[in-house]
PDB file of C-alpha atoms in Angstrom:
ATOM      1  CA  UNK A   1     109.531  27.244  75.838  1.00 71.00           C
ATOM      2  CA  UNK A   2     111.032  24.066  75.119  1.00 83.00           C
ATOM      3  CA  UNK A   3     113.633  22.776  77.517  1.00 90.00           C
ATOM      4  CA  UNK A   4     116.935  21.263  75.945  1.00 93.00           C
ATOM      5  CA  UNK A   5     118.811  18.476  77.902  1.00 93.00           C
ATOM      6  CA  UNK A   6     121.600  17.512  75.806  1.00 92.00           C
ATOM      7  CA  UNK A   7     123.140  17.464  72.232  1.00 94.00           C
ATOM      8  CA  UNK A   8     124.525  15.383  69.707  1.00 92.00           C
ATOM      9  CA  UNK A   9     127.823  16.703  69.519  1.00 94.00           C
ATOM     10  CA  UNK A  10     131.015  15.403  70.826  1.00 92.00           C
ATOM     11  CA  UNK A  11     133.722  17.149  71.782  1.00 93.00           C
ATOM     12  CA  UNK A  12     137.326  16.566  71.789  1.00 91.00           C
ATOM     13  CA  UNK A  13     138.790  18.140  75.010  1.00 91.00           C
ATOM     14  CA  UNK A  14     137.630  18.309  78.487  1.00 95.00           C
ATOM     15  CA  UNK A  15     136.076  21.730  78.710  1.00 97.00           C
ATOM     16  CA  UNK A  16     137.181  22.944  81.615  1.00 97.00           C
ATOM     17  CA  UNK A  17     136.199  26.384  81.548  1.00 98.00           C
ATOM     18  CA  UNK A  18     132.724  25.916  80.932  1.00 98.00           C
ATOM     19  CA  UNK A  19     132.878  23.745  84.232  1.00 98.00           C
ATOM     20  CA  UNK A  20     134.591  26.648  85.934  1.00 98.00           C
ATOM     21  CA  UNK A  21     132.416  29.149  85.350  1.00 98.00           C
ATOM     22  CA  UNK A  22     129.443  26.463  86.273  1.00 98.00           C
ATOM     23  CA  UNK A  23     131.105  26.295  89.316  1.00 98.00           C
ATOM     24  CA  UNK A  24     131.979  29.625  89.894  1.00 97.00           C
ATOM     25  CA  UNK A  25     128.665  30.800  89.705  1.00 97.00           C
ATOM     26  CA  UNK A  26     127.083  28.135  92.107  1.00 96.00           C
ATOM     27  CA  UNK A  27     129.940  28.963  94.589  1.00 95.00           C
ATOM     28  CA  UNK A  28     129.170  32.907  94.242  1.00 95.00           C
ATOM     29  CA  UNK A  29     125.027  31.798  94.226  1.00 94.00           C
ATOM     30  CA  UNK A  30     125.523  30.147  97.708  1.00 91.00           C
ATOM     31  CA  UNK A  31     127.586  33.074  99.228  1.00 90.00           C
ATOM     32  CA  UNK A  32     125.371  35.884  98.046  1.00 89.00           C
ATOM     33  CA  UNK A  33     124.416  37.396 101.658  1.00 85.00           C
ATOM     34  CA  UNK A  34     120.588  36.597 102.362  1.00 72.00           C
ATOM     35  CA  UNK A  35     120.114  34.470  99.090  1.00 72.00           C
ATOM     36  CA  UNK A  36     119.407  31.362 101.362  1.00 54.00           C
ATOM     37  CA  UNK A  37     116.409  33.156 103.279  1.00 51.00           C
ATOM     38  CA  UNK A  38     115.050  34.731  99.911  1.00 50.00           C
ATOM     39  CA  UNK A  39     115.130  31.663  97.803  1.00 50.00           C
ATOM     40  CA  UNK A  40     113.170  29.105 100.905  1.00 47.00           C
ATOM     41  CA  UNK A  41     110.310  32.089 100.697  1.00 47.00           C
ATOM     42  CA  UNK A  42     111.335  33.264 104.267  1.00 49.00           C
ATOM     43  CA  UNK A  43     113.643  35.832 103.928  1.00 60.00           C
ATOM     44  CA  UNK A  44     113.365  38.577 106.795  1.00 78.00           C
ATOM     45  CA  UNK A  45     113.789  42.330 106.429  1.00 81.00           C
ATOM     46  CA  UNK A  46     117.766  41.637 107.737  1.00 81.00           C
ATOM     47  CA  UNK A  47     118.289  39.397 104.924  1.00 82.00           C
ATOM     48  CA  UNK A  48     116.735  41.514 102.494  1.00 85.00           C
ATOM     49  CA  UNK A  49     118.504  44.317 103.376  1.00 86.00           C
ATOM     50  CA  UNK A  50     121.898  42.524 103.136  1.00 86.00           C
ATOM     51  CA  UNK A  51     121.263  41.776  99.544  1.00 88.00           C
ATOM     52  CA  UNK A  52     119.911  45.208  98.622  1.00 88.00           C
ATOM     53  CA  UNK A  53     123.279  46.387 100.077  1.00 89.00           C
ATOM     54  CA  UNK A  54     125.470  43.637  98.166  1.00 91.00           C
ATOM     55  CA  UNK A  55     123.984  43.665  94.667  1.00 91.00           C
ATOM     56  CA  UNK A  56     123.923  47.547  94.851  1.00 91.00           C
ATOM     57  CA  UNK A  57     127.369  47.355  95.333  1.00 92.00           C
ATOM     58  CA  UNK A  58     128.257  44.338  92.886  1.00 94.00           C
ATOM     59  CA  UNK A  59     125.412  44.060  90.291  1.00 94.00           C
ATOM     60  CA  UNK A  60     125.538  46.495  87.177  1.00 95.00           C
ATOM     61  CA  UNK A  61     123.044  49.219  87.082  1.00 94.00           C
ATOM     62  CA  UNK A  62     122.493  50.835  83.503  1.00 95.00           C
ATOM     63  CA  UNK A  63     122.369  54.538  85.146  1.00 94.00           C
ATOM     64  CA  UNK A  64     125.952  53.882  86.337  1.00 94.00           C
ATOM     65  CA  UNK A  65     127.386  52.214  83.084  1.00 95.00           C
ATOM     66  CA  UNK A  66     126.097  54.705  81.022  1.00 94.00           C
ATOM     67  CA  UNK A  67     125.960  58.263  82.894  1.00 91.00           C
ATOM     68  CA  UNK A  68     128.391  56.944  85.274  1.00 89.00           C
ATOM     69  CA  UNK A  69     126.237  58.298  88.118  1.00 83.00           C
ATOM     70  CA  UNK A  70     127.004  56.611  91.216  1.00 89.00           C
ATOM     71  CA  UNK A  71     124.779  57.191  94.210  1.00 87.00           C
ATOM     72  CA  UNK A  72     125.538  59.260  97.418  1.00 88.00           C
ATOM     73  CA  UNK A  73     123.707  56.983  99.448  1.00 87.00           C
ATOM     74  CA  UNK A  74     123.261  52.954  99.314  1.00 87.00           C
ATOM     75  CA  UNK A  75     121.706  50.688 101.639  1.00 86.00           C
ATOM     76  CA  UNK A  76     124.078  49.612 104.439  1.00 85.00           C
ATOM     77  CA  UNK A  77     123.267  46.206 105.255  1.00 80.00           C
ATOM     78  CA  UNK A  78     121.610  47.632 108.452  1.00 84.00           C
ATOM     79  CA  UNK A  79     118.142  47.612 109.530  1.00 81.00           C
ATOM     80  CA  UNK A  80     116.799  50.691 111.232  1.00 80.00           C
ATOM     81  CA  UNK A  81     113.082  51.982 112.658  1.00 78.00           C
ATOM     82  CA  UNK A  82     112.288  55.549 110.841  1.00 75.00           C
ATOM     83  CA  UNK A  83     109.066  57.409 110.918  1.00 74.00           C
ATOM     84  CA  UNK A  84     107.269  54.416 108.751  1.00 75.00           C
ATOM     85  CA  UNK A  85     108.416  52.075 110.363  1.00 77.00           C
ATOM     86  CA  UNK A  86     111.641  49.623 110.013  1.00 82.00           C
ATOM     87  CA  UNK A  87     113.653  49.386 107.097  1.00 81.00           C
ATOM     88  CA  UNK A  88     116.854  49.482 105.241  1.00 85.00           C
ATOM     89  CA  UNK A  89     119.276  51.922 106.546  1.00 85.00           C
ATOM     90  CA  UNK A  90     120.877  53.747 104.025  1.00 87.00           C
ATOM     91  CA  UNK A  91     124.163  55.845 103.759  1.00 87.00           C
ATOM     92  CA  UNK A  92     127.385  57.246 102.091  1.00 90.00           C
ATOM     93  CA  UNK A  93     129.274  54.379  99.784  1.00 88.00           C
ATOM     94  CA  UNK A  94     131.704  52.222 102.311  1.00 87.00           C
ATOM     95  CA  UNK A  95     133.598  51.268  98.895  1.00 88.00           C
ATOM     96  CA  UNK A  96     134.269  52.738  95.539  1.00 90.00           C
ATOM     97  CA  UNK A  97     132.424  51.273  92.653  1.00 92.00           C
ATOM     98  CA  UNK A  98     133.746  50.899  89.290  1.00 94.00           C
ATOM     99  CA  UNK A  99     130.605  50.596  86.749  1.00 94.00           C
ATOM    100  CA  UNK A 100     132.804  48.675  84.417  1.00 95.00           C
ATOM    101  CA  UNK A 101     134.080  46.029  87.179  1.00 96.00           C
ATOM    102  CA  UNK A 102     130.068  45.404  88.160  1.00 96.00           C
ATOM    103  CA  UNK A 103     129.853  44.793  84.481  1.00 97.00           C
ATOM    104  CA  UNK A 104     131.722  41.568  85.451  1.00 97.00           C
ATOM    105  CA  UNK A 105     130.694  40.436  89.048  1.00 97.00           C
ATOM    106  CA  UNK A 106     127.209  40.671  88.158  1.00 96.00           C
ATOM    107  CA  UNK A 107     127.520  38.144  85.742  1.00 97.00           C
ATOM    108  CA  UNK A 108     127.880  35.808  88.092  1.00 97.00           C
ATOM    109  CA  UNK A 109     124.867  36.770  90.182  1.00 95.00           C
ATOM    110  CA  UNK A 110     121.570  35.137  90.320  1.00 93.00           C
ATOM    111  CA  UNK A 111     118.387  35.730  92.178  1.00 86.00           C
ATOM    112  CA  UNK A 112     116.604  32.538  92.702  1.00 87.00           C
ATOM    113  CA  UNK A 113     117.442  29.304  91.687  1.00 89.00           C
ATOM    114  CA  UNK A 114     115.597  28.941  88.614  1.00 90.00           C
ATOM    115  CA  UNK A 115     117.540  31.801  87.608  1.00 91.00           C
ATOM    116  CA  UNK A 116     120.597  29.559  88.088  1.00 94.00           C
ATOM    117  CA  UNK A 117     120.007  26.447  87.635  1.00 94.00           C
ATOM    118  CA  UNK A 118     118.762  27.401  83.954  1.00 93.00           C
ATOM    119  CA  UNK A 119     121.576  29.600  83.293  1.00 96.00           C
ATOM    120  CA  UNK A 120     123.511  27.014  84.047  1.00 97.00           C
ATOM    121  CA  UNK A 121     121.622  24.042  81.834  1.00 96.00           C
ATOM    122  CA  UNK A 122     122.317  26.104  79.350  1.00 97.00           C
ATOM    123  CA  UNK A 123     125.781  26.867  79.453  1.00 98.00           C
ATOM    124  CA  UNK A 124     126.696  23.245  79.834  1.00 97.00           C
ATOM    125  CA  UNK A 125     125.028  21.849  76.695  1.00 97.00           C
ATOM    126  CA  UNK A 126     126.026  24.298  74.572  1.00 97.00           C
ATOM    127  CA  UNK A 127     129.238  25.931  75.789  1.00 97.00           C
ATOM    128  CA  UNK A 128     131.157  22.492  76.059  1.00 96.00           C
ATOM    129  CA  UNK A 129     131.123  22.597  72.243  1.00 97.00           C
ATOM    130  CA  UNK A 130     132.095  26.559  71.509  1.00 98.00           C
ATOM    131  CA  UNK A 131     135.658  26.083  74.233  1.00 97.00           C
ATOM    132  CA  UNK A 132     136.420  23.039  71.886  1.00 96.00           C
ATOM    133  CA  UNK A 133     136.046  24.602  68.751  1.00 96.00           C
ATOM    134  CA  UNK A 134     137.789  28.049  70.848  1.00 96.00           C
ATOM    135  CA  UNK A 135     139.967  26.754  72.784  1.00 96.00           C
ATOM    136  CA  UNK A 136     140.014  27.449  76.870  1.00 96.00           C
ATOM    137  CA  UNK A 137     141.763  30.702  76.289  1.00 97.00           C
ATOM    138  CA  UNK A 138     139.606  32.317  73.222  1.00 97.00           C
ATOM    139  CA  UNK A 139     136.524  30.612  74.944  1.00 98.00           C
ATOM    140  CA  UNK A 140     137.079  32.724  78.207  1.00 98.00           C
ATOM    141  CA  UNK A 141     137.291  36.035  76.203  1.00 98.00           C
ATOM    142  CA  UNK A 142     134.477  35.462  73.754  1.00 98.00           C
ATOM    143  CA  UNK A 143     132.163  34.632  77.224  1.00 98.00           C
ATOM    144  CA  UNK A 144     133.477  37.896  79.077  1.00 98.00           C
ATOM    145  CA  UNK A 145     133.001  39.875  75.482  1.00 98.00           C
ATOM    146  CA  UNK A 146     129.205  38.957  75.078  1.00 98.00           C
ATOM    147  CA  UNK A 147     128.958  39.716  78.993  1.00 97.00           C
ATOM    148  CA  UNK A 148     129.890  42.919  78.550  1.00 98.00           C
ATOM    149  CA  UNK A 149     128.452  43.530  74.844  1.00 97.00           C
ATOM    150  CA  UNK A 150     124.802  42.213  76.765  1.00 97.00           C
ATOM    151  CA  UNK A 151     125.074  44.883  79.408  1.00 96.00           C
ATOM    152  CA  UNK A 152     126.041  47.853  77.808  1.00 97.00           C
ATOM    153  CA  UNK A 153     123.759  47.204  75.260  1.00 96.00           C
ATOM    154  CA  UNK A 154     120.767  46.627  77.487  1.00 95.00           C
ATOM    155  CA  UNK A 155     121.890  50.020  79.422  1.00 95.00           C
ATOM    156  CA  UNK A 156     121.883  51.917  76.278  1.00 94.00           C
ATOM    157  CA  UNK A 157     118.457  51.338  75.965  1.00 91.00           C
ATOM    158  CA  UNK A 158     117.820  51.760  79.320  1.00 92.00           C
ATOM    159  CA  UNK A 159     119.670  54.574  80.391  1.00 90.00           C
ATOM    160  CA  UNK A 160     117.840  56.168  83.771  1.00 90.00           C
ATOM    161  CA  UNK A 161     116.972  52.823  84.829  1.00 90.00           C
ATOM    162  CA  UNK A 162     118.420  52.332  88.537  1.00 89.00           C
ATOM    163  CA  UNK A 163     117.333  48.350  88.508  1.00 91.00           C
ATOM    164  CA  UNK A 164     120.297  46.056  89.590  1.00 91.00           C
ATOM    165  CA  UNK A 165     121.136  43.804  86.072  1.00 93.00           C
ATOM    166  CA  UNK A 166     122.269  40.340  87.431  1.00 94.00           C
ATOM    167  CA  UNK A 167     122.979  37.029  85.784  1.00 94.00           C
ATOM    168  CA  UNK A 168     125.272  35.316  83.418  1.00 96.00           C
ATOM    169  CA  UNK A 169     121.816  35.386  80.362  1.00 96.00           C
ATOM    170  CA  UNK A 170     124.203  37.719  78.253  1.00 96.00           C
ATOM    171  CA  UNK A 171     126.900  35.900  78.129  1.00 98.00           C
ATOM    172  CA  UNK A 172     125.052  32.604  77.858  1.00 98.00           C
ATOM    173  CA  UNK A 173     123.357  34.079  74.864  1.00 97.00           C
ATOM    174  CA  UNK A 174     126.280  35.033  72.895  1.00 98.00           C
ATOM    175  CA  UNK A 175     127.499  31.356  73.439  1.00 98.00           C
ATOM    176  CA  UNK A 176     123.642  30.460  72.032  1.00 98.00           C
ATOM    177  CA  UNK A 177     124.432  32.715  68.945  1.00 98.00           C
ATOM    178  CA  UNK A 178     127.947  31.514  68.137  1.00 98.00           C
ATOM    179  CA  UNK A 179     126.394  27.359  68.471  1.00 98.00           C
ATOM    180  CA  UNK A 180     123.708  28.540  66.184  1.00 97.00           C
ATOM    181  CA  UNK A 181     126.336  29.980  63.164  1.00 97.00           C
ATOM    182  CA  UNK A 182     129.021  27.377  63.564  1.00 97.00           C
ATOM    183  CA  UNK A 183     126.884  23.848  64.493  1.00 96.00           C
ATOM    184  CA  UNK A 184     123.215  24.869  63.098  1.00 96.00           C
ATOM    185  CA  UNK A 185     122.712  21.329  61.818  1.00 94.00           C
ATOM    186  CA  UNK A 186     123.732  19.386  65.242  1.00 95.00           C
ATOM    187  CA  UNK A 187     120.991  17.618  66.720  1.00 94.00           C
ATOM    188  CA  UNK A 188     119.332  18.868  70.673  1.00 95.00           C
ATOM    189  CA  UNK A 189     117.260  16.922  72.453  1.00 93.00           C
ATOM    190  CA  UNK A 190     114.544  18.904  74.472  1.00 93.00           C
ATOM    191  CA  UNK A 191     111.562  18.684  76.384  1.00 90.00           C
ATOM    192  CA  UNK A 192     108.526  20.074  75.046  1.00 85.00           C
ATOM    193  CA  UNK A 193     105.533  20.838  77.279  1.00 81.00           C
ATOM    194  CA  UNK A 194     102.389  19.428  75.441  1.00 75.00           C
ATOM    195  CA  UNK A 195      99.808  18.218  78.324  1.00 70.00           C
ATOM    196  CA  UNK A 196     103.285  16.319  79.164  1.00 77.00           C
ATOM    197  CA  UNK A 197     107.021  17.017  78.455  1.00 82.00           C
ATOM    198  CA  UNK A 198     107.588  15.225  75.068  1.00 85.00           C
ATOM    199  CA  UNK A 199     111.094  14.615  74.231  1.00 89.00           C
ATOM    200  CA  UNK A 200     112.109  15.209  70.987  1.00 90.00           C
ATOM    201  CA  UNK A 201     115.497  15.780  68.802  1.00 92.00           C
ATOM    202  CA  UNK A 202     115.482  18.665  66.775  1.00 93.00           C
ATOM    203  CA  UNK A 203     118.128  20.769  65.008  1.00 95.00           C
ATOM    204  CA  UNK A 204     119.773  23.232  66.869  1.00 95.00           C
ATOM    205  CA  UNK A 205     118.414  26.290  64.101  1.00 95.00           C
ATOM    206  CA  UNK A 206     115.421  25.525  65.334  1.00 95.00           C
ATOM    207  CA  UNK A 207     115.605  25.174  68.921  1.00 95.00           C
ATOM    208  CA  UNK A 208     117.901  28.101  69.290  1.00 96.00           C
ATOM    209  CA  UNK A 209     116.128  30.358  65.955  1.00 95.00           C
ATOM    210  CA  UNK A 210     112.978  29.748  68.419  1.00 94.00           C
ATOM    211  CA  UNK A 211     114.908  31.110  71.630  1.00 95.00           C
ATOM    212  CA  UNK A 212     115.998  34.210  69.928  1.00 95.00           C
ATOM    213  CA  UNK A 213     112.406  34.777  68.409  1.00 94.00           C
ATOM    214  CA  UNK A 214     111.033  34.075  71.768  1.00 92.00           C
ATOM    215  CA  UNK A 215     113.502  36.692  73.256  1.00 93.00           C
ATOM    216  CA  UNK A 216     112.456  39.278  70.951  1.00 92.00           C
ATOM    217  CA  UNK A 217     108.549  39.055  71.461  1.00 92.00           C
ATOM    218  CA  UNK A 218     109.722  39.055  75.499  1.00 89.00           C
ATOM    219  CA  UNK A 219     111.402  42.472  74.941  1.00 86.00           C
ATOM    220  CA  UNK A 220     108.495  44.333  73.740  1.00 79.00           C
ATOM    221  CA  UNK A 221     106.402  43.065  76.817  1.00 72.00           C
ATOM    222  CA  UNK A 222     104.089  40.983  74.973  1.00 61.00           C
ATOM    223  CA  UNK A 223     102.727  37.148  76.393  1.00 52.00           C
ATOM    224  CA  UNK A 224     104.833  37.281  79.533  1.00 55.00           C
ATOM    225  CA  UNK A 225     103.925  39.471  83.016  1.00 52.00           C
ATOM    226  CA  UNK A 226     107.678  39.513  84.224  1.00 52.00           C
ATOM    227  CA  UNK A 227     108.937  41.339  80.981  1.00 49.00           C
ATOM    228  CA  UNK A 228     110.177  44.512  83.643  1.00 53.00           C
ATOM    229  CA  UNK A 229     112.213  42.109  85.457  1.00 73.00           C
ATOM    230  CA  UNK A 230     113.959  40.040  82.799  1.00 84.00           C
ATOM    231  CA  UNK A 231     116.335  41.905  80.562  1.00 88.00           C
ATOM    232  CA  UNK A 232     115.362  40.236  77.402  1.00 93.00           C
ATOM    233  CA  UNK A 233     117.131  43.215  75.467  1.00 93.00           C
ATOM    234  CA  UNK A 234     120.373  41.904  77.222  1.00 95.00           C
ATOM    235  CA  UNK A 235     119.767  38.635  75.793  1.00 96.00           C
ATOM    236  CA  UNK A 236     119.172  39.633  72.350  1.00 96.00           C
ATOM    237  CA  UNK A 237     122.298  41.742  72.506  1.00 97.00           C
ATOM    238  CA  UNK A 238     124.297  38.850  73.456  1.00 97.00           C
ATOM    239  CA  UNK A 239     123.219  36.540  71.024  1.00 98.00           C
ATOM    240  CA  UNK A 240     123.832  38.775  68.352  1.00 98.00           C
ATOM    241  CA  UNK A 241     127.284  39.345  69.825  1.00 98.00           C
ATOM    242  CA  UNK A 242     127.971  35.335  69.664  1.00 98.00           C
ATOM    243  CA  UNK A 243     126.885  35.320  66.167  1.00 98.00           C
ATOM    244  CA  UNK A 244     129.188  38.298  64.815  1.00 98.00           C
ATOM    245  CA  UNK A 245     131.957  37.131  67.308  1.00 97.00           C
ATOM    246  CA  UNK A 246     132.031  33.053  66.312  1.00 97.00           C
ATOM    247  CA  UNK A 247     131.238  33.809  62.399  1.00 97.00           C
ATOM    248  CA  UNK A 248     135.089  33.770  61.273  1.00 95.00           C
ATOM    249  CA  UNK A 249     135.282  30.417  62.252  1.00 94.00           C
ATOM    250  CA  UNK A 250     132.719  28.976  60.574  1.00 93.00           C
ATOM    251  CA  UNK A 251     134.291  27.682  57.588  1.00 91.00           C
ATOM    252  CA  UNK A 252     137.009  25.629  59.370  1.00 86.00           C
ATOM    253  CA  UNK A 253     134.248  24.324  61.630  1.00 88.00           C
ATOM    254  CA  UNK A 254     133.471  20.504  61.280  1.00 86.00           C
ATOM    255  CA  UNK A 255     129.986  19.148  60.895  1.00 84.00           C
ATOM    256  CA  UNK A 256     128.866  17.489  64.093  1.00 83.00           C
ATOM    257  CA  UNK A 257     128.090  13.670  63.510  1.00 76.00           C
ATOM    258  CA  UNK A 258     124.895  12.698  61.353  1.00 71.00           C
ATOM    259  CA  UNK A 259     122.675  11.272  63.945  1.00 65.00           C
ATOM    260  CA  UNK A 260     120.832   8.111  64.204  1.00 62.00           C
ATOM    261  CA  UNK A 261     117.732   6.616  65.591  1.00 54.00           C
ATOM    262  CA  UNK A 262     114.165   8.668  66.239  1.00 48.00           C
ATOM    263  CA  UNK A 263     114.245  12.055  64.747  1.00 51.00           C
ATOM    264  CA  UNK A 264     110.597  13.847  64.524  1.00 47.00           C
ATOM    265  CA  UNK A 265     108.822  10.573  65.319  1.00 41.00           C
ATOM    266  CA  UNK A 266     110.400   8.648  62.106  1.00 43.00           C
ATOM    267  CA  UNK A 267     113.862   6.831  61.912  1.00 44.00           C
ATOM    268  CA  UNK A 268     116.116   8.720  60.039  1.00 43.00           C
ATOM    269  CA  UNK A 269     117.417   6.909  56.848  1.00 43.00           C
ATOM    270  CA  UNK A 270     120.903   5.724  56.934  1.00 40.00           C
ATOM    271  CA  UNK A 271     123.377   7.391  53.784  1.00 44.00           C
ATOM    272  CA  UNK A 272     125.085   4.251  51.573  1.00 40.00           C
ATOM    273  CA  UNK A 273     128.380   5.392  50.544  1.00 39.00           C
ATOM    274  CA  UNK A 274     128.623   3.032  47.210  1.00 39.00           C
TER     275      UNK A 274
END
């Protein structure tokens, strides 16, 4: 997978919303109850069980969106001894739970911070670009829209699964998607892990056309072991959401700048204009 680390494309407004929701999602990372013990590798069976309670009660569960089946018991936040020994205490709902609402918070939970921190790279090279071409206001809809198009679709194809779905990946995807259709020829600089991390400026077709291929192999379980806890469906549901959702504005979209300098190991040739 290659890593990107920034583009070639201006923008002309200070994109505050993308910085927002950056924000907003470190902010909600830090407060998640027990995070701090699970992501140091120490977490105890109190912290544990205070996350199990919270992202039961905030994270989106595709049984829920779907068949709107809410459990009759949840864990607590307590820890109790039973017959094998301690564990989670569990118990009637101290709160009512709105599938549709969880849609929302649980795109801003993460579970580790590679999970964030990722999210989050991503979002800031290529989101500053879609709320300038947007707008703050348009930008903040289309984000929410592939959010919730990524989660419904992911529960439609998983329909009994009880699994927590957590992250911002949908949304981030769509905002992949609508960078692909409207600035395909713009110019990314990413790392690429040969022996060493090679940096190299490609176009963004092909760094983000290899994403979305790399998605779909994920999603049918092949070369990765983790493929039951990553929603790659969600991702590719997203992505495809971005691309429908930004493809009006394509034709009033400017070309980013021609770039200069090292492209593929050769200098690219200047254009003459007479």
């Amino acid at each position: 997978m290659v890593i990107p680390v920034h583009d070639v494309n201006p923008v002309r407004r200070t994109p505050w919303v993308t910085y927002a929701l950056i924000a907003a999602n470190l902010v909600v990372f830090l407060s998640t109850p027990g995070i701090a013990g699970s992501v140091a590798g120490g977490s105890d069976l109190a912290q544990l069980c205070h996350l199990q309670a919270f992202l039961d009660h905030y994270a989106a569960v595709p049984r829920e969106l779907i068949h709107h089946q809410l459990p009759r018991v949840v864990p607590t936040g307590d820890v109790g001894v039973g017959a094998q020994g301690p564990g989670c205490v569990v118990g009637p709902p101290s709160y009512d739970k709105s599938p549709p609402v969880s849609v929302f918070t649980a795109m801003f939970l993460h579970g580790s911070w590679l999970h964030l921190l990722g999210n989050m790279l991503f979002l800031l090279i290529f989101g500053n670009n879609i709320e300038d071409r947007m707008g703050h206001v348009r930008f903040t809809l289309f984000y929410v829209a592939c959010g919730y198009a990524a989660s419904y679709g992911f529960a439609l194809f998983n329909d009994n699964s009880a699994d927590p779905l957590i992250g911002a990946s949908g949304a981030i995807a769509g905002v992949l998607g609508a960078y692909l259709v409207l600035y395909p020829r713009a110019r990314v600089w990413v790392l690429v892990p040969f022996l060493i991390f090679l940096p190299l400026r490609l176009p963004a077709w092909l760094v983000l056309g290899f994403w979305f291929v790399l998605q779909a192999v994920y999603s049918s379980g092949e070369g990765v072991s983790d493929a039951g806890t990553v929603a790659y469906a969600a991702h590719i549901v997203g992505f495809l959401a971005g691309v429908l959702l930004a493809w009006p504005l394509r034709p009033g979209t400017p070309p980013p700048p021609e770039p200069r300098g090292l492209l593929f190991g050769r200098r690219a040739r200047p254009r003459h204009t007479g």
